[in-house]
Coordinates of C-alpha atoms and ligand atoms in Angstrom, one line a residue:
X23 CA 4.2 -9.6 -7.6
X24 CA 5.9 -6.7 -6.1
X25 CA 5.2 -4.2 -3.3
X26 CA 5.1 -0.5 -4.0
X27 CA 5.0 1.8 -0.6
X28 CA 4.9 5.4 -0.8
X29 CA 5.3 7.8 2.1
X30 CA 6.2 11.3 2.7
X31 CA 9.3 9.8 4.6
X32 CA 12.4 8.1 3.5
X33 CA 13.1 4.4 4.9
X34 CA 16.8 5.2 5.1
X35 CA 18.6 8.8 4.7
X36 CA 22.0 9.6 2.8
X37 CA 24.7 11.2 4.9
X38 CA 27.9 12.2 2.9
X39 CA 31.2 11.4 4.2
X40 CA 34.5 12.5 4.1
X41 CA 35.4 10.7 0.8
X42 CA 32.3 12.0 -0.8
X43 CA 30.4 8.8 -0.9
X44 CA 27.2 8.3 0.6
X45 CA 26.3 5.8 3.8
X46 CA 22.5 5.1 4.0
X47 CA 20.9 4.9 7.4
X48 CA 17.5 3.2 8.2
X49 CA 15.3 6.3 9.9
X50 CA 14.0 6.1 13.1
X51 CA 10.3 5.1 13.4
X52 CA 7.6 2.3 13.1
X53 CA 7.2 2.8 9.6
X54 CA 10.7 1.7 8.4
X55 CA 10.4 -0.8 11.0
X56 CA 7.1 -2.6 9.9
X57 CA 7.6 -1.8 6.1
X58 CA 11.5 -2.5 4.8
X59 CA 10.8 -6.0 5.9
X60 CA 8.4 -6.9 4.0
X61 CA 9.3 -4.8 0.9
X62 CA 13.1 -6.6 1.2
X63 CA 10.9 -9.8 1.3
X64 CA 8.9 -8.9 -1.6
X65 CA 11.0 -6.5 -3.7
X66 CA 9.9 -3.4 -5.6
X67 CA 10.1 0.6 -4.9
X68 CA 9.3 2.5 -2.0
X69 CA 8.8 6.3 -3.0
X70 CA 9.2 9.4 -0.6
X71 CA 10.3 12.5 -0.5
X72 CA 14.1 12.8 -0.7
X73 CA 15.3 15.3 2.1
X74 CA 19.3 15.7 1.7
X75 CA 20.9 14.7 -1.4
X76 CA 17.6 15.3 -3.4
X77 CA 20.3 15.2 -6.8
X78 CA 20.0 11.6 -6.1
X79 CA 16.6 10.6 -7.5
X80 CA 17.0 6.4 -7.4
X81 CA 19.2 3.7 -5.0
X82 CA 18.9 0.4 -4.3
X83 CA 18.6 -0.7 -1.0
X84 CA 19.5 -1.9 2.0
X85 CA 23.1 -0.8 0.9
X86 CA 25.3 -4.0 0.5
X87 CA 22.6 -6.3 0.3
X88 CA 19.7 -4.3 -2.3
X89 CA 16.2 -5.9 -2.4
X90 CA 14.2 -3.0 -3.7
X91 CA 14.9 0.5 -4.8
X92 CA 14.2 3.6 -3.4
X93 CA 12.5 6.5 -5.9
X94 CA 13.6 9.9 -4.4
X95 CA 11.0 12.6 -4.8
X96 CA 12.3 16.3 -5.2
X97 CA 10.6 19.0 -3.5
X98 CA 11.1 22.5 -4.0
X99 CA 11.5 25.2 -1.0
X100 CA 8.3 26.4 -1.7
X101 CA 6.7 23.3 -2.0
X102 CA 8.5 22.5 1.9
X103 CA 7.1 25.2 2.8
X104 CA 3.2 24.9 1.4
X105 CA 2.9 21.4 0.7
X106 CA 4.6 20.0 3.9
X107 CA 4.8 22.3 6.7
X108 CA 1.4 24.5 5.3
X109 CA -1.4 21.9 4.0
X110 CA -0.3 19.0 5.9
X111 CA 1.1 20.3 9.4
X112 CA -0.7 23.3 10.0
X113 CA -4.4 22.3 8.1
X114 CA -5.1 18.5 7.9
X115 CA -2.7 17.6 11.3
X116 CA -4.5 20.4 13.4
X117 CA -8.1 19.3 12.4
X118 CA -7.3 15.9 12.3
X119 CA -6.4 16.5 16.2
X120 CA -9.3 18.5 16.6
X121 CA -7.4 21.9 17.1
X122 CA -9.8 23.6 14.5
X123 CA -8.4 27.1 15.6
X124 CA -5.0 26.5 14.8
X125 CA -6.3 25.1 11.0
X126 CA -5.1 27.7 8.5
X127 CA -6.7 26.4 5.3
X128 CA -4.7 28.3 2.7
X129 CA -5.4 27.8 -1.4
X130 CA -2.3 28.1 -2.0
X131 CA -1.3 25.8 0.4
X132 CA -3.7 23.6 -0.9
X133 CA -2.5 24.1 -4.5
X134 CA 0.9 22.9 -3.6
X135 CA -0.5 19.8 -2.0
X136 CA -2.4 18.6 -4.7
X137 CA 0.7 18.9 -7.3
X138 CA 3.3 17.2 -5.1
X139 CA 0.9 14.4 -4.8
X140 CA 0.4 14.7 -8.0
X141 CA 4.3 14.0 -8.3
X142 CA 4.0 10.9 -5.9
X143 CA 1.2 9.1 -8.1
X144 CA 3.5 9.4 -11.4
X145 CA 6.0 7.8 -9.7
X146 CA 4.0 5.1 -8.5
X147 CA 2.8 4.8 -11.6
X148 CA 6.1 4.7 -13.8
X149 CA 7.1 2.0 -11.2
X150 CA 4.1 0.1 -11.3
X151 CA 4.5 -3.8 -13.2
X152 CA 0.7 -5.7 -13.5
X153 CA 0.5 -7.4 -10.6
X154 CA 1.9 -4.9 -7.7
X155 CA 0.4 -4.0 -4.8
X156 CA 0.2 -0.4 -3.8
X157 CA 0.6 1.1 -0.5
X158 CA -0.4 4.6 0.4
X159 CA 0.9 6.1 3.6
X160 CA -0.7 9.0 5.7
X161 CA -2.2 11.9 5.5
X162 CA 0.6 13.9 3.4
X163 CA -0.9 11.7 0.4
X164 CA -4.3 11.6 0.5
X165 CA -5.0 12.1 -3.5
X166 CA -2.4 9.6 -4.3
X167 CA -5.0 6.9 -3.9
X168 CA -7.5 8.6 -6.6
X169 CA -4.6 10.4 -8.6
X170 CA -3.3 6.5 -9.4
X171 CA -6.6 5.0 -9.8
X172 CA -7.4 7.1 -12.5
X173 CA -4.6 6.3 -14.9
X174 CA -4.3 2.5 -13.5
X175 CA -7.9 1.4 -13.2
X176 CA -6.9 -2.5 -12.3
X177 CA -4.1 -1.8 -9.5
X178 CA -5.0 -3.0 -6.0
X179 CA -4.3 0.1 -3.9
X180 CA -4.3 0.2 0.3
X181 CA -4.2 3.6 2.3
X182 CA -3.3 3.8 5.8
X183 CA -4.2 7.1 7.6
X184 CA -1.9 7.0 10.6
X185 CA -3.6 10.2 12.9
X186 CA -7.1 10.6 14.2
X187 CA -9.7 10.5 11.9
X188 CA -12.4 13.1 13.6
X189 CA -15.7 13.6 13.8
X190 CA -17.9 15.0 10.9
X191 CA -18.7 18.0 12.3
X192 CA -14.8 18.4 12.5
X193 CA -14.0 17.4 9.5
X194 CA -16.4 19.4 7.4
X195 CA -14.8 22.7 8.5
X196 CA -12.0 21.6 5.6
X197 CA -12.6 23.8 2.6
X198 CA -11.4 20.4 0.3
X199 CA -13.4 17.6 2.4
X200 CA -14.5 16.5 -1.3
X201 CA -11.4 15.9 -2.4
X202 CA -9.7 14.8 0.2
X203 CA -12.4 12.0 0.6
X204 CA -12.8 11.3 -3.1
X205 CA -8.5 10.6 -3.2
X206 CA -8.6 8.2 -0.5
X207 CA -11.3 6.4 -1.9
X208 CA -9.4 5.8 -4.6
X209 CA -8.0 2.8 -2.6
X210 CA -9.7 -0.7 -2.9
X211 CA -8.5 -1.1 1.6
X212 CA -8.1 1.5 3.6
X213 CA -6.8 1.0 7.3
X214 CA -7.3 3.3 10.5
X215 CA -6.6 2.4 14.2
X216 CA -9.5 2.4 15.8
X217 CA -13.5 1.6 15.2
X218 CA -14.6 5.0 16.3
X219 CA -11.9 6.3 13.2
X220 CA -13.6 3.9 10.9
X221 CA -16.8 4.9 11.7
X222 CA -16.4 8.7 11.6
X223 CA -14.7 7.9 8.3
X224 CA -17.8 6.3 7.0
X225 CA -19.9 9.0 8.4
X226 CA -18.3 11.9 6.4
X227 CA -18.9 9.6 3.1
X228 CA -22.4 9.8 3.8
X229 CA -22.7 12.6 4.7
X230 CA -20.1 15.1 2.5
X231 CA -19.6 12.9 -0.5
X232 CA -23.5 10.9 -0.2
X233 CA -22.0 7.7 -1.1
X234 CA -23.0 4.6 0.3
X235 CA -22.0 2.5 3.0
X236 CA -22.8 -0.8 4.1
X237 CA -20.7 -3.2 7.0
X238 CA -17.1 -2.0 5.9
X239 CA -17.6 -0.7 2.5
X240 CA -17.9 2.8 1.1
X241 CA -19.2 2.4 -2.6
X242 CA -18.2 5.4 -5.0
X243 CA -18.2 6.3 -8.4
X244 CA -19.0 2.6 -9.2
X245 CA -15.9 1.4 -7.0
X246 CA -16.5 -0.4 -3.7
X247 CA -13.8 0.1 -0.9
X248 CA -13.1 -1.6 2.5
X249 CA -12.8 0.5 5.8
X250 CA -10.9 -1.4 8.6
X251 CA -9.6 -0.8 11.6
X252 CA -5.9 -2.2 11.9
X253 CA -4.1 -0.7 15.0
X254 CA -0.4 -0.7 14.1
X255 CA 1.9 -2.8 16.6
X256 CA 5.6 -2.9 17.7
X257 CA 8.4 -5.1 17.5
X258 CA 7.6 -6.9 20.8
X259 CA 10.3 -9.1 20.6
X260 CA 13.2 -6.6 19.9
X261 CA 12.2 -4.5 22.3
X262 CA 11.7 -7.3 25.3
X263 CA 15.3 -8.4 24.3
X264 CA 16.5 -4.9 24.5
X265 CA 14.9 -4.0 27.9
X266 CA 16.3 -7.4 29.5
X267 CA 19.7 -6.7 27.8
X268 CA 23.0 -6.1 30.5
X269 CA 23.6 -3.2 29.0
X270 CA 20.3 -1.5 29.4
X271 CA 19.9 -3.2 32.7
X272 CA 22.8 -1.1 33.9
X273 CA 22.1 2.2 32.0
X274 CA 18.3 1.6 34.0
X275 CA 20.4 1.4 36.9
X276 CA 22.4 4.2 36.5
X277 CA 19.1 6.4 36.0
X278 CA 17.9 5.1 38.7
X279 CA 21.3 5.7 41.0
X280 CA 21.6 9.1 39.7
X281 CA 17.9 10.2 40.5
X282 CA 17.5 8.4 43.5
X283 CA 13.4 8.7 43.5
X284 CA 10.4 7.3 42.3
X285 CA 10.4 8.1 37.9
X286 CA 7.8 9.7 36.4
X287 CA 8.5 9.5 32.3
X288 CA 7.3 11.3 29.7
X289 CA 8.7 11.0 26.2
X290 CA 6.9 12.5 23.2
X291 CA 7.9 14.4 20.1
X292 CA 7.7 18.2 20.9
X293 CA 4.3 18.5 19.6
X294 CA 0.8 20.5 20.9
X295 CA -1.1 17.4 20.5
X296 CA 0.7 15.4 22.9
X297 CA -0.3 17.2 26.2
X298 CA 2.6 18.4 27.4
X299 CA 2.0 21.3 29.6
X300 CA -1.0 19.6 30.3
X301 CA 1.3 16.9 32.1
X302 CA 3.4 19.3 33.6
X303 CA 0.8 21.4 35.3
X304 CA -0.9 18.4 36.9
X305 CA 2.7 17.6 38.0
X306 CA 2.8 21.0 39.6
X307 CA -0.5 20.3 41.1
X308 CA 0.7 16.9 42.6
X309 CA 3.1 18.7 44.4
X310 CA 1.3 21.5 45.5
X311 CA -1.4 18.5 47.4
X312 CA 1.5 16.2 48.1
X313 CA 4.6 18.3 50.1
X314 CA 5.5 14.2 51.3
X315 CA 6.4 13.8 47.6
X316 CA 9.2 16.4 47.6
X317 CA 12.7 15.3 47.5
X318 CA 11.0 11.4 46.3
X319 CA 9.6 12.0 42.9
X320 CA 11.6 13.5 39.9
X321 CA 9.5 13.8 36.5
X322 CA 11.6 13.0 33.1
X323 CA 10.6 14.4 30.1
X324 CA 12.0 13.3 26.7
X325 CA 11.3 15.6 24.1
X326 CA 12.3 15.7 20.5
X327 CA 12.5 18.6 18.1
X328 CA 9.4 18.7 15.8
X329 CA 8.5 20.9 13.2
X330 CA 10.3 24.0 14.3
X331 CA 9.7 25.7 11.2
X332 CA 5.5 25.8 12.1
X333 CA 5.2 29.1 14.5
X334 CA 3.1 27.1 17.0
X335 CA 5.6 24.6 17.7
X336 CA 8.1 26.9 18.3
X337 CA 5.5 29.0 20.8
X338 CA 4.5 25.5 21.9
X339 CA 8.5 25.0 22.8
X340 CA 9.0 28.2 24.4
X341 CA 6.0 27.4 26.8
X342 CA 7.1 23.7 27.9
X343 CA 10.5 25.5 28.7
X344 CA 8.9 28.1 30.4
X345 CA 6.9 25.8 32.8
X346 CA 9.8 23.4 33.3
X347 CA 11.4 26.9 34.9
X348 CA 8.6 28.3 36.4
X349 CA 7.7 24.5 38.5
X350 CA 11.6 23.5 39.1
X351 CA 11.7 27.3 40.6
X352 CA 8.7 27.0 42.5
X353 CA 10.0 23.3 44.4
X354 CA 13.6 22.9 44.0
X355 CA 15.5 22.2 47.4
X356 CA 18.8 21.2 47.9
X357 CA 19.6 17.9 46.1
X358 CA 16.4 17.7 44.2
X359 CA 14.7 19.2 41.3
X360 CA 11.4 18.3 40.2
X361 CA 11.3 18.1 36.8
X362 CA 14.3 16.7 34.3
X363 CA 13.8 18.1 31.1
X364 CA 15.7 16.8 27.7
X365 CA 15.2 18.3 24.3
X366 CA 16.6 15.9 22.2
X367 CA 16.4 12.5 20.2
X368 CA 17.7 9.5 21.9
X369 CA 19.2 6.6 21.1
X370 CA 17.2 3.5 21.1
X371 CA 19.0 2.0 23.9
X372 CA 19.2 5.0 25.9
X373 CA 15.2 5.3 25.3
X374 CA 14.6 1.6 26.4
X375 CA 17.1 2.1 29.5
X376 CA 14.8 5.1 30.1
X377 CA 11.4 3.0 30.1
X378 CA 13.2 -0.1 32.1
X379 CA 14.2 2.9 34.7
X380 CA 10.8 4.1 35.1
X381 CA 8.2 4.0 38.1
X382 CA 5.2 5.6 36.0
X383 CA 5.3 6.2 32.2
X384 CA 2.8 9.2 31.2
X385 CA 1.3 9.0 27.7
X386 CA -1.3 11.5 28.2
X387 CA -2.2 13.3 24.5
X388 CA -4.9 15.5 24.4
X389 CA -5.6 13.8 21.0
X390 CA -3.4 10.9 19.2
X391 CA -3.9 8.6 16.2
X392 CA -2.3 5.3 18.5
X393 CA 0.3 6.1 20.3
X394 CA 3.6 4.0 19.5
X395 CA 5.2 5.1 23.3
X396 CA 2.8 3.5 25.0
X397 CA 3.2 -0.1 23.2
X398 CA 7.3 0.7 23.8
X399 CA 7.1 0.9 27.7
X400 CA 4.4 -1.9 27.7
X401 CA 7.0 -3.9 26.4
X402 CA 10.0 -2.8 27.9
X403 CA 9.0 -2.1 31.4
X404 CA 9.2 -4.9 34.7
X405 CA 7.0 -3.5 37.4
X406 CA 5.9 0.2 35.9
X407 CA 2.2 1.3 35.4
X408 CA 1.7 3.1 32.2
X409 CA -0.5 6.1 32.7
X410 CA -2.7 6.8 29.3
X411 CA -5.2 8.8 28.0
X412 CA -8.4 8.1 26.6
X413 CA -7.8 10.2 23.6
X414 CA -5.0 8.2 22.5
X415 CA -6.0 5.4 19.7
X416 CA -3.9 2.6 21.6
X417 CA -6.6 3.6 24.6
X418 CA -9.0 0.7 23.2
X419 CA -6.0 -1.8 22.9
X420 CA -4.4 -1.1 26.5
X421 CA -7.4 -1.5 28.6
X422 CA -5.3 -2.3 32.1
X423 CA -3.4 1.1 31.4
X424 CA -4.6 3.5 34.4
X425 CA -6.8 5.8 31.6
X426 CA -6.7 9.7 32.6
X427 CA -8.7 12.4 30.6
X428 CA -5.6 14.7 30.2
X429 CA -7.9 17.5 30.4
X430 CA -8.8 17.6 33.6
X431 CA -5.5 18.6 35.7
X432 CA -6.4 17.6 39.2
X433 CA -7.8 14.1 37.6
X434 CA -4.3 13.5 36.1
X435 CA -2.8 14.9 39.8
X436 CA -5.1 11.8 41.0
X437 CA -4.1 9.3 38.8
X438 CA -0.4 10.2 39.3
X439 CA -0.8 9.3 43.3
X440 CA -2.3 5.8 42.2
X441 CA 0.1 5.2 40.1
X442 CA 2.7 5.7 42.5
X443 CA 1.3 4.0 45.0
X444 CA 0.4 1.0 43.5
X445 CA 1.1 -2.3 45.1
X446 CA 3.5 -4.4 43.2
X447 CA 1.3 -7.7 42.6
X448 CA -0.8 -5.1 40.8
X449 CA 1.1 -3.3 38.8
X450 CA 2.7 -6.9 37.4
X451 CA -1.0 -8.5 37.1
X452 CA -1.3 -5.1 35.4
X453 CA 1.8 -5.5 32.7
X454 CA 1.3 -9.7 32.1
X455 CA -2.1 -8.8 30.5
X456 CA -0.8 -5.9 28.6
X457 CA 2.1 -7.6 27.3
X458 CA 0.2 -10.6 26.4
X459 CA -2.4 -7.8 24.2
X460 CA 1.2 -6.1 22.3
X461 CA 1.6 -9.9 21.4
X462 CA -1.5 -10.1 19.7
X463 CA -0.7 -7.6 17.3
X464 CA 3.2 -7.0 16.2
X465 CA 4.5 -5.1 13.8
X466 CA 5.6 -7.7 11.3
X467 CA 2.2 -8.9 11.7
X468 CA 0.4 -5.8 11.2
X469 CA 2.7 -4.7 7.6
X470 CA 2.1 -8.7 6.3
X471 CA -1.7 -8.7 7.2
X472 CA -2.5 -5.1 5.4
X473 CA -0.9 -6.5 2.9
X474 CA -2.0 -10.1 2.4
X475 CA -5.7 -8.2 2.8
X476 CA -4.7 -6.0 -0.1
X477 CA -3.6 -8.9 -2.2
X478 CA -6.9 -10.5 -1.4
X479 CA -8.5 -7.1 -2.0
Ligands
ADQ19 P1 3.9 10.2 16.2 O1 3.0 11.3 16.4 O2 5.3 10.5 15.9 O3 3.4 9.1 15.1 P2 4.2 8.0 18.3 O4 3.3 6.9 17.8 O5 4.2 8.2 19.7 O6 3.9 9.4 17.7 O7 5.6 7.6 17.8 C1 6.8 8.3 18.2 C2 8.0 7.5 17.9 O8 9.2 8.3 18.2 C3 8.1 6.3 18.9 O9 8.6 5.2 18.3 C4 9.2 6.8 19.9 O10 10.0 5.8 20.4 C5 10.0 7.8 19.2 N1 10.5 8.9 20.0 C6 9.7 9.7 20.8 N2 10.5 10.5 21.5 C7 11.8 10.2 21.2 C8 13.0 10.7 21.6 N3 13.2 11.7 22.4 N4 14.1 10.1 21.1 C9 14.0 9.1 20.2 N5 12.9 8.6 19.8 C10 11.8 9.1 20.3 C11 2.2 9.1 14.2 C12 0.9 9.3 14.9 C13 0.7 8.3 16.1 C14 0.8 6.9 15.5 C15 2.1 6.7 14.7 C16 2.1 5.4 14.0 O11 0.7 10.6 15.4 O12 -0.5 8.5 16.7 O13 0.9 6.0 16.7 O14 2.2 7.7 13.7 O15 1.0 5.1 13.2

């Protein structure tokens, strides 16, 4: 029995060197790190979308040592352009999020979306052997489900939907709710990250599609489905090893030497949905009630590139850079500025040094499927109070985070002077029942309990 995983993104990505052959690199992310494991344990195909190099349609991986192979799928331009960054990023990701004004639900868009999954599922199903367990990734591929089901009646199929699933009234305002619904019920188990996902999941099958539901199930077209909620995890030990490492310990140090205050840290991928100028204003706030903190709190921000082909993330870009200006303008004296601002991706290392460095880590989305930043500085941190907001699926998990409603600025301003001020015995208390939660669901764990589920599906 194999394993067949299929996401829009590539678990490792060709780079050409100078003698023209090509080294492959695991990507940076959970998914790789949760899902080459067990597919090296269990052999078969992952499919995704082949980015560079797309003349090189199959390889066997990890290079050196293969234990499954990778099916490349070939995108056009067009298809970039409609499929990825039109039907996906700019009309499922926004209402997913619950930014229904910046939805653009486009047919043609649409049209594209339904023939590059289209693509997916004939893969999946050329590579399928009896026996083989399917697993569907994220909302890129919401048809696969159906699209495979239809020519492979038997298969055992799983679907994980890795963003918010939101409310009815929310998700009715897509022109294709049918369809989207009808593909991912095409899976026999279909995870989310939270109960109130799961439920709002089940809700729109009643109520857009009428089907049934009953404990966990949706039953459709004669086809009974399981809904559960499986909030992805880290790899706690790998990062605890990292964080506690010498050289990390003295990169921490050096942040800390070089800065000489208290840390506020923010790291997020450059996107609307993760609050950023949200944060930055109630930074700007904190100051404005708090002239003491001058000179002994410097705010971090890690930010990497995302999407710059959308419009709105490029506006989105422009603003963050504009009110990193505007606040370091407003308080800068000699020897300090308020606000440190990178627009880059880090290294791992340099990332962990970052969360080992810092006083108060900020996670505060206005909307977030989980939240994989939050779990990092949980388990990387000593003595650091993680900051989060409610609207973040690992909310529910993290229950000894201080939990902000990002929307209300002088609320976060608050929550920022708590933070800062909290005693240390509390903060630790604070981070040993935390860690001991991360424990309780790792990423291994998470990847070989989907898919022992799926088998038993
Ligand atoms: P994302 O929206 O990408 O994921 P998140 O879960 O925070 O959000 O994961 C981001 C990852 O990128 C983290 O592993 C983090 O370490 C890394 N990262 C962030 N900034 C970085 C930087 N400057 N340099 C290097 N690495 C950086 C989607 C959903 C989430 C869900 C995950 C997993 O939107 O809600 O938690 O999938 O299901």
């Amino acid at each position: 029995m194999g394993l067949i995983v299929i996401s829009n993104r590539e678990p490792y990505a060709p780079k050409k060197g100078e003698d023209g052959t090509l080294t492959w690199t695991a990507s940076i992310g959970g998914l790789t790190a949760a899902l080459d494991p067990a597919l090296q344990h269990a052999g078969g195909t992952w499919i995704a979308w082949g980015e560079e190099h797309p003349d090189v349609t199959e390889v066997d991986l990890p290079q050196g040592d293969p234990r499954y192979r990778l099916r490349r799928i070939r995108l056009s331009e067009s298809e970039v352009r409609e499929f990825y960054y039109g039907f996906a990023n700019r009309a499922l990701w926004p209402m997913s999020h619950y930014f229904i004004e910046r939805a653009k639900y486009l047919a043609s868009n649409w049209r594209a979306y339904v023939e590059v999954n289209r693509r997916f599922a004939r893969a999946a199903v050329e590579s399928y052997r009896a026996g083989d367990l399917i697993w569907v990734h994220d909302y890129q591929l919401a048809l696969v489900p159906r699209l495979i089901r239809e020519v492979l009646p038997e298969a055992r199929i799983g679907f994980f939907w890795h963003i918010p699933w939101p409310s009815t009234e929310v998700f009715r305002t897509l022109p294709w709710d049918q369809e989207i619904l009808d593909g991912i019920l095409g899976a026999d188990l279909i995870g989310m990250h939270t109960p109130e996902y799961v439920s709002h999941f089940q809700s729109a099958c009643r109520r857009v599609l009428h089907a049934e539901t009953a404990g966990d199930t949706v039953s459709w077209r004669g086809q009974v489905s399981r809904v559960v909620d499986r909030p992805i995890g880290i790899e706690v030990d790998a990062y605890e090893q990292l964080a506690a490492s010498l050289e990390v310990e003295e990169a921490a140090d050096r942040i800390r030497r070089t800065l000489q205050t208290q840390i506020l840290l923010g790291v997020d991928r450059l996107d609307y949905t993760k609050g950023i100028p949200e944060r930055l204003e109630a930074f700007d706030a904190f100051l404005d009630q708090h002239p003491e903190a001058r000179g002994r709190v410097t705010l971090l921000q890690i930010a990497v590139p995302s999407r710059e082909q959308v419009e709105s993330y490029r506006q989105l870009r422009a603003r963050v850079e504009g009110l990193v200006g505007r606040i370091n303008g407003k308080h800068t004296e000699s020897g300090w500025s308020p606000i440190q601002y990178i627009y880059r991706g880090v290294p791992r290392e340099e990332l962990v040094a970052h969360y080992r460095a810092a006083d108060v880590m900020l996670v505060t989305p206005l909307r977030d499927g989980l939240n994989l930043v939050a779990k990092e500085f949980t388990a990387c941190s000593r003595d650091g109070v993680l900051v989060l907001s409610r609207f973040a699926g690992a909310a529910d998990e993290l229950p000894e985070a201080v939990q902000v409603n990002p929307y209300h600025p002088s609320g976060l301003a608050e929550a920022l002077t708590r933070a800062l001020a909290m005693p240390l015995d509390e903060k630790k208390a604070r981070l040993t029942r935390l860690r001991s939660r991360l424990r309780q669901s790792d990423l291994r764990a998470w990847a070989d309990g989907f898919v022992a589920e799926l088998a038993g599906a």
